[in-house]
Amino acid sequence: MVQIKCLATGSTGNCYILKSCNQTFILDAGCKWDKIVANVNLNEVDMAYISHEHKDHSLNYKELAFRGVKCFDGINTQDFVKNENLRAKQGQYSLYRVPIHHGKTNNCALIIENESDCILYATDFNLCEYDLSEFKFTHILVECNYLESMVGQIDKDSNDYFKVKRQINTHMGLEGLKIFLDSLDLSKCQEIDLIHMSQGYGDSITMGSSIYSRYRIITGVCKQEGGIEYYGS
Ligand SMILES: [Zn+2]
Ligand SMILES: [Zn+2]
């Protein structure tokens, strides 16, 4: 059984706690340190992953490493990397780091595979060039940042336009996400959680119900200050 907890999501901070097969993982550590230690016992953590250097993901990277948590990152990785048979406190797991496009910033999606689950974590990207269709994902945490329909309404002469254009070029919108999800094997997928939603150009009901009705897989939308709202359960 997989347990996914969102402590924070979006441009102000990201941190998710994932439990699978009695293994505990921290995915990004961009929220307040106190919140992390209040929600997870660091002695039980098998691995922490920092996707890229932006502070909303990497804020507590050094602190975690300093406390002796085994850390991996997508910052110094520009090729597809497979780390096989890593020892967890219980059993083993494999990691795959998959480079994804996030403007000029190095960023990698992460795949964690153990005895019973295959989990994909992909945030802050507008494109994944790798074919991931060989993986039978059981759980997916993926960015759904904006609605193309909302962004399309912004006046080209407004101050917001330039900022939003940059956002579109480095983040994933709902329609882009459907194309990405369509390319994956979802036959074993039990849950899709949408993360890193924009506060200005996203809408959790539209996003959650649209993904649920397309795939008929329980869909969660992570909330900025923590927690997950579910659709279809
Ligand atoms: Zn971010
Ligand atoms: Zn970023």
mmCIF file of C-alpha atoms and ligand atoms in Angstrom:
data_model
loop_
_atom_site.group_PDB
_atom_site.id
_atom_site.type_symbol
_atom_site.label_atom_id
_atom_site.label_comp_id
_atom_site.label_asym_id
_atom_site.label_seq_id
_atom_site.Cartn_x
_atom_site.Cartn_y
_atom_site.Cartn_z
ATOM 1 C CA MET A 1 0.000 0.000 0.000
ATOM 2 C CA VAL A 2 1.214 3.452 -0.869
ATOM 3 C CA GLN A 3 0.601 6.461 1.349
ATOM 4 C CA ILE A 4 1.172 9.897 -0.083
ATOM 5 C CA LYS A 5 1.188 12.995 2.083
ATOM 6 C CA CYS A 6 1.513 16.508 0.734
ATOM 7 C CA LEU A 7 3.104 18.998 3.157
ATOM 8 C CA ALA A 8 3.261 21.838 0.646
ATOM 9 C CA THR A 9 2.927 22.328 -3.086
ATOM 10 C CA GLY A 10 3.392 25.114 -5.636
ATOM 11 C CA SER A 11 5.825 27.964 -6.166
ATOM 12 C CA THR A 12 5.971 28.803 -2.439
ATOM 13 C CA GLY A 13 7.259 25.350 -1.426
ATOM 14 C CA ASN A 14 7.073 21.638 -2.202
ATOM 15 C CA CYS A 15 7.417 18.592 0.005
ATOM 16 C CA TYR A 16 5.750 15.187 -0.202
ATOM 17 C CA ILE A 17 6.166 12.154 2.042
ATOM 18 C CA LEU A 18 5.759 8.813 0.341
ATOM 19 C CA LYS A 19 5.466 5.457 2.057
ATOM 20 C CA SER A 20 5.510 2.196 0.136
ATOM 21 C CA CYS A 21 6.479 -1.314 1.242
ATOM 22 C CA ASN A 22 7.522 0.040 4.682
ATOM 23 C CA GLN A 23 9.935 2.355 2.930
ATOM 24 C CA THR A 24 9.774 6.116 3.475
ATOM 25 C CA PHE A 25 10.796 8.738 0.947
ATOM 26 C CA ILE A 26 10.847 12.525 1.013
ATOM 27 C CA LEU A 27 10.190 14.068 -2.385
ATOM 28 C CA ASP A 28 11.582 17.606 -2.445
ATOM 29 C CA ALA A 29 12.208 19.586 0.711
ATOM 30 C CA GLY A 30 11.138 23.116 -0.100
ATOM 31 C CA CYS A 31 8.852 23.749 2.855
ATOM 32 C CA LYS A 32 9.644 24.877 6.403
ATOM 33 C CA TRP A 33 11.999 22.557 8.264
ATOM 34 C CA ASP A 34 9.659 22.393 11.266
ATOM 35 C CA LYS A 35 6.898 21.067 9.059
ATOM 36 C CA ILE A 36 9.109 18.289 7.722
ATOM 37 C CA VAL A 37 10.228 17.051 11.141
ATOM 38 C CA ALA A 38 6.687 17.307 12.493
ATOM 39 C CA ASN A 39 5.484 14.917 9.790
ATOM 40 C CA VAL A 40 8.245 12.385 9.390
ATOM 41 C CA ASN A 41 10.770 10.697 11.637
ATOM 42 C CA LEU A 42 14.090 11.290 9.880
ATOM 43 C CA ASN A 43 15.472 8.034 11.280
ATOM 44 C CA GLU A 44 12.853 6.170 9.280
ATOM 45 C CA VAL A 45 13.564 7.913 5.974
ATOM 46 C CA ASP A 46 15.164 5.682 3.371
ATOM 47 C CA MET A 47 15.889 8.412 0.870
ATOM 48 C CA ALA A 48 15.206 12.064 0.091
ATOM 49 C CA TYR A 49 15.053 13.345 -3.442
ATOM 50 C CA ILE A 50 15.580 16.934 -4.570
ATOM 51 C CA SER A 51 14.376 17.410 -8.147
ATOM 52 C CA HIS A 52 16.143 20.701 -8.971
ATOM 53 C CA GLU A 53 17.874 23.670 -7.416
ATOM 54 C CA HIS A 54 14.942 26.112 -7.168
ATOM 55 C CA LYS A 55 14.408 27.024 -3.517
ATOM 56 C CA ASP A 56 10.761 25.920 -3.495
ATOM 57 C CA HIS A 57 12.177 22.380 -3.880
ATOM 58 C CA SER A 58 15.711 22.483 -2.462
ATOM 59 C CA LEU A 59 15.433 24.738 0.622
ATOM 60 C CA ASN A 60 16.307 22.026 3.162
ATOM 61 C CA TYR A 61 18.568 19.852 1.011
ATOM 62 C CA LYS A 62 21.715 20.599 3.048
ATOM 63 C CA GLU A 63 19.897 20.149 6.338
ATOM 64 C CA LEU A 64 18.654 16.689 5.316
ATOM 65 C CA ALA A 65 22.108 15.588 4.180
ATOM 66 C CA PHE A 66 23.615 17.011 7.384
ATOM 67 C CA ARG A 67 21.169 14.930 9.444
ATOM 68 C CA GLY A 68 22.392 11.802 7.681
ATOM 69 C CA VAL A 69 19.458 11.238 5.342
ATOM 70 C CA LYS A 70 20.521 9.544 2.106
ATOM 71 C CA CYS A 71 19.911 12.107 -0.642
ATOM 72 C CA PHE A 72 19.693 11.973 -4.419
ATOM 73 C CA ASP A 73 19.061 14.871 -6.749
ATOM 74 C CA GLY A 74 18.303 15.767 -10.316
ATOM 75 C CA ILE A 75 20.582 18.806 -10.205
ATOM 76 C CA ASN A 76 23.849 17.223 -11.258
ATOM 77 C CA THR A 77 22.265 14.668 -13.545
ATOM 78 C CA GLN A 78 21.776 15.336 -17.219
ATOM 79 C CA ASP A 79 21.496 11.766 -18.460
ATOM 80 C CA PHE A 80 18.943 9.082 -17.706
ATOM 81 C CA VAL A 81 20.355 7.350 -14.604
ATOM 82 C CA LYS A 82 19.316 4.042 -13.123
ATOM 83 C CA ASN A 83 20.428 3.318 -9.563
ATOM 84 C CA GLU A 84 19.769 -0.352 -9.027
ATOM 85 C CA ASN A 85 19.055 -2.346 -5.886
ATOM 86 C CA LEU A 86 19.434 0.327 -3.261
ATOM 87 C CA ARG A 87 19.056 -1.001 0.208
ATOM 88 C CA ALA A 88 16.085 0.313 2.151
ATOM 89 C CA LYS A 89 15.439 -0.205 5.849
ATOM 90 C CA GLN A 90 13.098 -2.939 4.628
ATOM 91 C CA GLY A 91 13.789 -4.578 1.292
ATOM 92 C CA GLN A 92 15.205 -2.851 -1.734
ATOM 93 C CA TYR A 93 14.253 -0.311 -4.347
ATOM 94 C CA SER A 94 15.546 0.979 -7.669
ATOM 95 C CA LEU A 95 15.653 4.594 -8.767
ATOM 96 C CA TYR A 96 15.535 6.088 -12.198
ATOM 97 C CA ARG A 97 16.323 9.755 -12.726
ATOM 98 C CA VAL A 98 14.843 11.055 -15.931
ATOM 99 C CA PRO A 99 15.917 14.483 -17.258
ATOM 100 C CA ILE A 100 12.937 16.716 -18.027
ATOM 101 C CA HIS A 101 12.772 20.226 -19.486
ATOM 102 C CA HIS A 102 12.489 23.146 -17.053
ATOM 103 C CA GLY A 103 13.958 26.087 -18.973
ATOM 104 C CA LYS A 104 17.699 26.295 -18.393
ATOM 105 C CA THR A 105 17.529 24.558 -15.008
ATOM 106 C CA ASN A 106 18.619 20.942 -14.684
ATOM 107 C CA ASN A 107 15.681 18.945 -13.417
ATOM 108 C CA CYS A 108 14.862 15.244 -13.265
ATOM 109 C CA ALA A 109 11.726 13.256 -12.764
ATOM 110 C CA LEU A 110 12.111 10.304 -10.421
ATOM 111 C CA ILE A 111 10.854 6.746 -10.684
ATOM 112 C CA ILE A 112 10.934 4.582 -7.571
ATOM 113 C CA GLU A 113 10.395 0.878 -8.131
ATOM 114 C CA ASN A 114 10.191 -1.680 -5.348
ATOM 115 C CA GLU A 115 8.682 -5.096 -4.809
ATOM 116 C CA SER A 116 5.085 -3.903 -5.122
ATOM 117 C CA ASP A 117 4.939 -0.356 -6.467
ATOM 118 C CA CYS A 118 6.220 1.805 -9.273
ATOM 119 C CA ILE A 119 5.944 5.511 -8.526
ATOM 120 C CA LEU A 120 6.560 8.453 -10.821
ATOM 121 C CA TYR A 121 7.355 11.924 -9.484
ATOM 122 C CA ALA A 122 7.592 14.687 -12.099
ATOM 123 C CA THR A 123 7.379 18.385 -11.294
ATOM 124 C CA ASP A 124 8.321 21.710 -12.888
ATOM 125 C CA PHE A 125 8.588 20.637 -16.528
ATOM 126 C CA ASN A 126 6.931 21.275 -19.848
ATOM 127 C CA LEU A 127 8.376 18.301 -21.706
ATOM 128 C CA CYS A 128 9.733 14.818 -21.109
ATOM 129 C CA GLU A 129 11.632 13.499 -24.104
ATOM 130 C CA TYR A 130 12.030 9.981 -22.765
ATOM 131 C CA ASP A 131 9.634 7.176 -23.560
ATOM 132 C CA LEU A 132 8.465 5.857 -20.184
ATOM 133 C CA SER A 133 5.882 3.438 -21.576
ATOM 134 C CA GLU A 134 7.797 0.368 -20.349
ATOM 135 C CA PHE A 135 6.976 1.296 -16.730
ATOM 136 C CA LYS A 136 3.755 0.073 -15.186
ATOM 137 C CA PHE A 137 3.214 2.959 -12.803
ATOM 138 C CA THR A 138 1.023 2.312 -9.798
ATOM 139 C CA HIS A 139 1.113 5.906 -8.476
ATOM 140 C CA ILE A 140 1.888 9.159 -10.222
ATOM 141 C CA LEU A 141 2.638 12.558 -8.715
ATOM 142 C CA VAL A 142 2.788 14.994 -11.576
ATOM 143 C CA GLU A 143 2.698 18.722 -12.149
ATOM 144 C CA CYS A 144 -0.527 20.282 -13.377
ATOM 145 C CA ASN A 145 0.311 23.979 -13.167
ATOM 146 C CA TYR A 146 -2.134 25.949 -15.263
ATOM 147 C CA LEU A 147 -5.209 25.813 -17.436
ATOM 148 C CA GLU A 148 -4.520 26.672 -21.063
ATOM 149 C CA SER A 149 -7.986 28.242 -21.230
ATOM 150 C CA MET A 150 -7.154 30.727 -18.420
ATOM 151 C CA VAL A 151 -3.701 31.571 -19.719
ATOM 152 C CA GLY A 152 -5.085 32.113 -23.227
ATOM 153 C CA GLN A 153 -7.249 34.976 -21.984
ATOM 154 C CA ILE A 154 -4.370 37.158 -20.783
ATOM 155 C CA ASP A 155 -4.017 40.397 -22.692
ATOM 156 C CA LYS A 156 -0.763 40.405 -24.674
ATOM 157 C CA ASP A 157 -0.056 44.014 -23.628
ATOM 158 C CA SER A 158 -0.488 43.401 -19.897
ATOM 159 C CA ASN A 159 2.367 43.187 -17.396
ATOM 160 C CA ASP A 160 1.413 39.628 -16.581
ATOM 161 C CA TYR A 161 1.906 38.403 -20.130
ATOM 162 C CA PHE A 162 5.694 38.102 -20.056
ATOM 163 C CA LYS A 163 5.675 36.365 -16.692
ATOM 164 C CA VAL A 164 3.006 33.941 -17.785
ATOM 165 C CA LYS A 165 4.806 33.169 -21.034
ATOM 166 C CA ARG A 166 7.840 32.142 -19.020
ATOM 167 C CA GLN A 167 5.608 30.008 -16.806
ATOM 168 C CA ILE A 168 4.116 28.211 -19.809
ATOM 169 C CA ASN A 169 7.560 27.519 -21.235
ATOM 170 C CA THR A 170 8.788 25.875 -18.047
ATOM 171 C CA HIS A 171 5.680 24.264 -16.509
ATOM 172 C CA MET A 172 2.959 21.760 -17.410
ATOM 173 C CA GLY A 173 -0.626 22.710 -18.228
ATOM 174 C CA LEU A 174 -3.666 20.455 -18.065
ATOM 175 C CA GLU A 175 -3.826 19.750 -21.827
ATOM 176 C CA GLY A 176 -0.076 19.077 -21.995
ATOM 177 C CA LEU A 177 -0.412 16.760 -19.029
ATOM 178 C CA LYS A 178 -3.063 14.684 -20.825
ATOM 179 C CA ILE A 179 -0.651 14.178 -23.746
ATOM 180 C CA PHE A 180 2.065 13.107 -21.302
ATOM 181 C CA LEU A 181 -0.244 10.741 -19.380
ATOM 182 C CA ASP A 182 -1.562 9.270 -22.642
ATOM 183 C CA SER A 183 2.016 8.216 -23.442
ATOM 184 C CA LEU A 184 2.303 6.160 -20.236
ATOM 185 C CA ASP A 185 1.075 2.666 -19.382
ATOM 186 C CA LEU A 186 -1.662 3.360 -16.832
ATOM 187 C CA SER A 187 -3.069 -0.175 -16.751
ATOM 188 C CA LYS A 188 -1.835 -0.703 -13.164
ATOM 189 C CA CYS A 189 -2.230 2.881 -12.001
ATOM 190 C CA GLN A 190 -4.242 3.363 -8.799
ATOM 191 C CA GLU A 191 -3.791 7.081 -8.166
ATOM 192 C CA ILE A 192 -2.724 10.234 -9.940
ATOM 193 C CA ASP A 193 -1.885 13.236 -7.769
ATOM 194 C CA LEU A 194 -1.657 16.653 -9.350
ATOM 195 C CA ILE A 195 0.986 18.920 -7.846
ATOM 196 C CA HIS A 196 2.476 22.420 -8.186
ATOM 197 C CA MET A 197 -0.758 24.124 -9.260
ATOM 198 C CA SER A 198 -0.516 27.841 -9.988
ATOM 199 C CA GLN A 199 -2.636 29.952 -7.643
ATOM 200 C CA GLY A 200 -3.430 32.440 -10.394
ATOM 201 C CA TYR A 201 -3.974 30.195 -13.423
ATOM 202 C CA GLY A 202 -5.084 26.854 -12.013
ATOM 203 C CA ASP A 203 -8.352 25.467 -10.734
ATOM 204 C CA SER A 204 -8.422 22.314 -8.667
ATOM 205 C CA ILE A 205 -11.985 21.246 -9.501
ATOM 206 C CA THR A 206 -11.484 21.586 -13.259
ATOM 207 C CA MET A 207 -8.131 19.817 -13.156
ATOM 208 C CA GLY A 208 -9.085 17.032 -10.763
ATOM 209 C CA SER A 209 -12.382 16.177 -12.417
ATOM 210 C CA SER A 210 -10.944 16.392 -15.926
ATOM 211 C CA ILE A 211 -8.125 13.921 -15.183
ATOM 212 C CA TYR A 212 -10.460 11.611 -13.274
ATOM 213 C CA SER A 213 -13.067 11.527 -16.027
ATOM 214 C CA ARG A 214 -10.456 10.878 -18.724
ATOM 215 C CA TYR A 215 -8.639 8.004 -16.994
ATOM 216 C CA ARG A 216 -11.117 6.803 -14.348
ATOM 217 C CA ILE A 217 -8.244 6.654 -11.873
ATOM 218 C CA ILE A 218 -8.586 8.298 -8.441
ATOM 219 C CA THR A 219 -7.149 11.778 -8.820
ATOM 220 C CA GLY A 220 -5.862 13.975 -6.024
ATOM 221 C CA VAL A 221 -5.130 17.668 -6.238
ATOM 222 C CA CYS A 222 -2.480 18.772 -3.745
ATOM 223 C CA LYS A 223 -3.163 21.933 -1.773
ATOM 224 C CA GLN A 224 -0.691 24.774 -1.372
ATOM 225 C CA GLU A 225 -0.469 24.551 2.426
ATOM 226 C CA GLY A 226 -0.637 20.756 2.489
ATOM 227 C CA GLY A 227 -3.275 18.070 2.146
ATOM 228 C CA ILE A 228 -4.873 16.473 -0.892
ATOM 229 C CA GLU A 229 -8.388 16.877 -2.312
ATOM 230 C CA TYR A 230 -9.590 13.707 -4.043
ATOM 231 C CA TYR A 231 -11.794 13.260 -7.089
ATOM 232 C CA GLY A 232 -13.420 9.982 -7.992
ATOM 233 C CA SER A 233 -12.867 8.144 -4.702
HETATM 234 ZN ZN ZN B 1 8.679 24.763 -8.332
HETATM 235 ZN ZN ZN B 2 11.355 25.091 -10.638
#
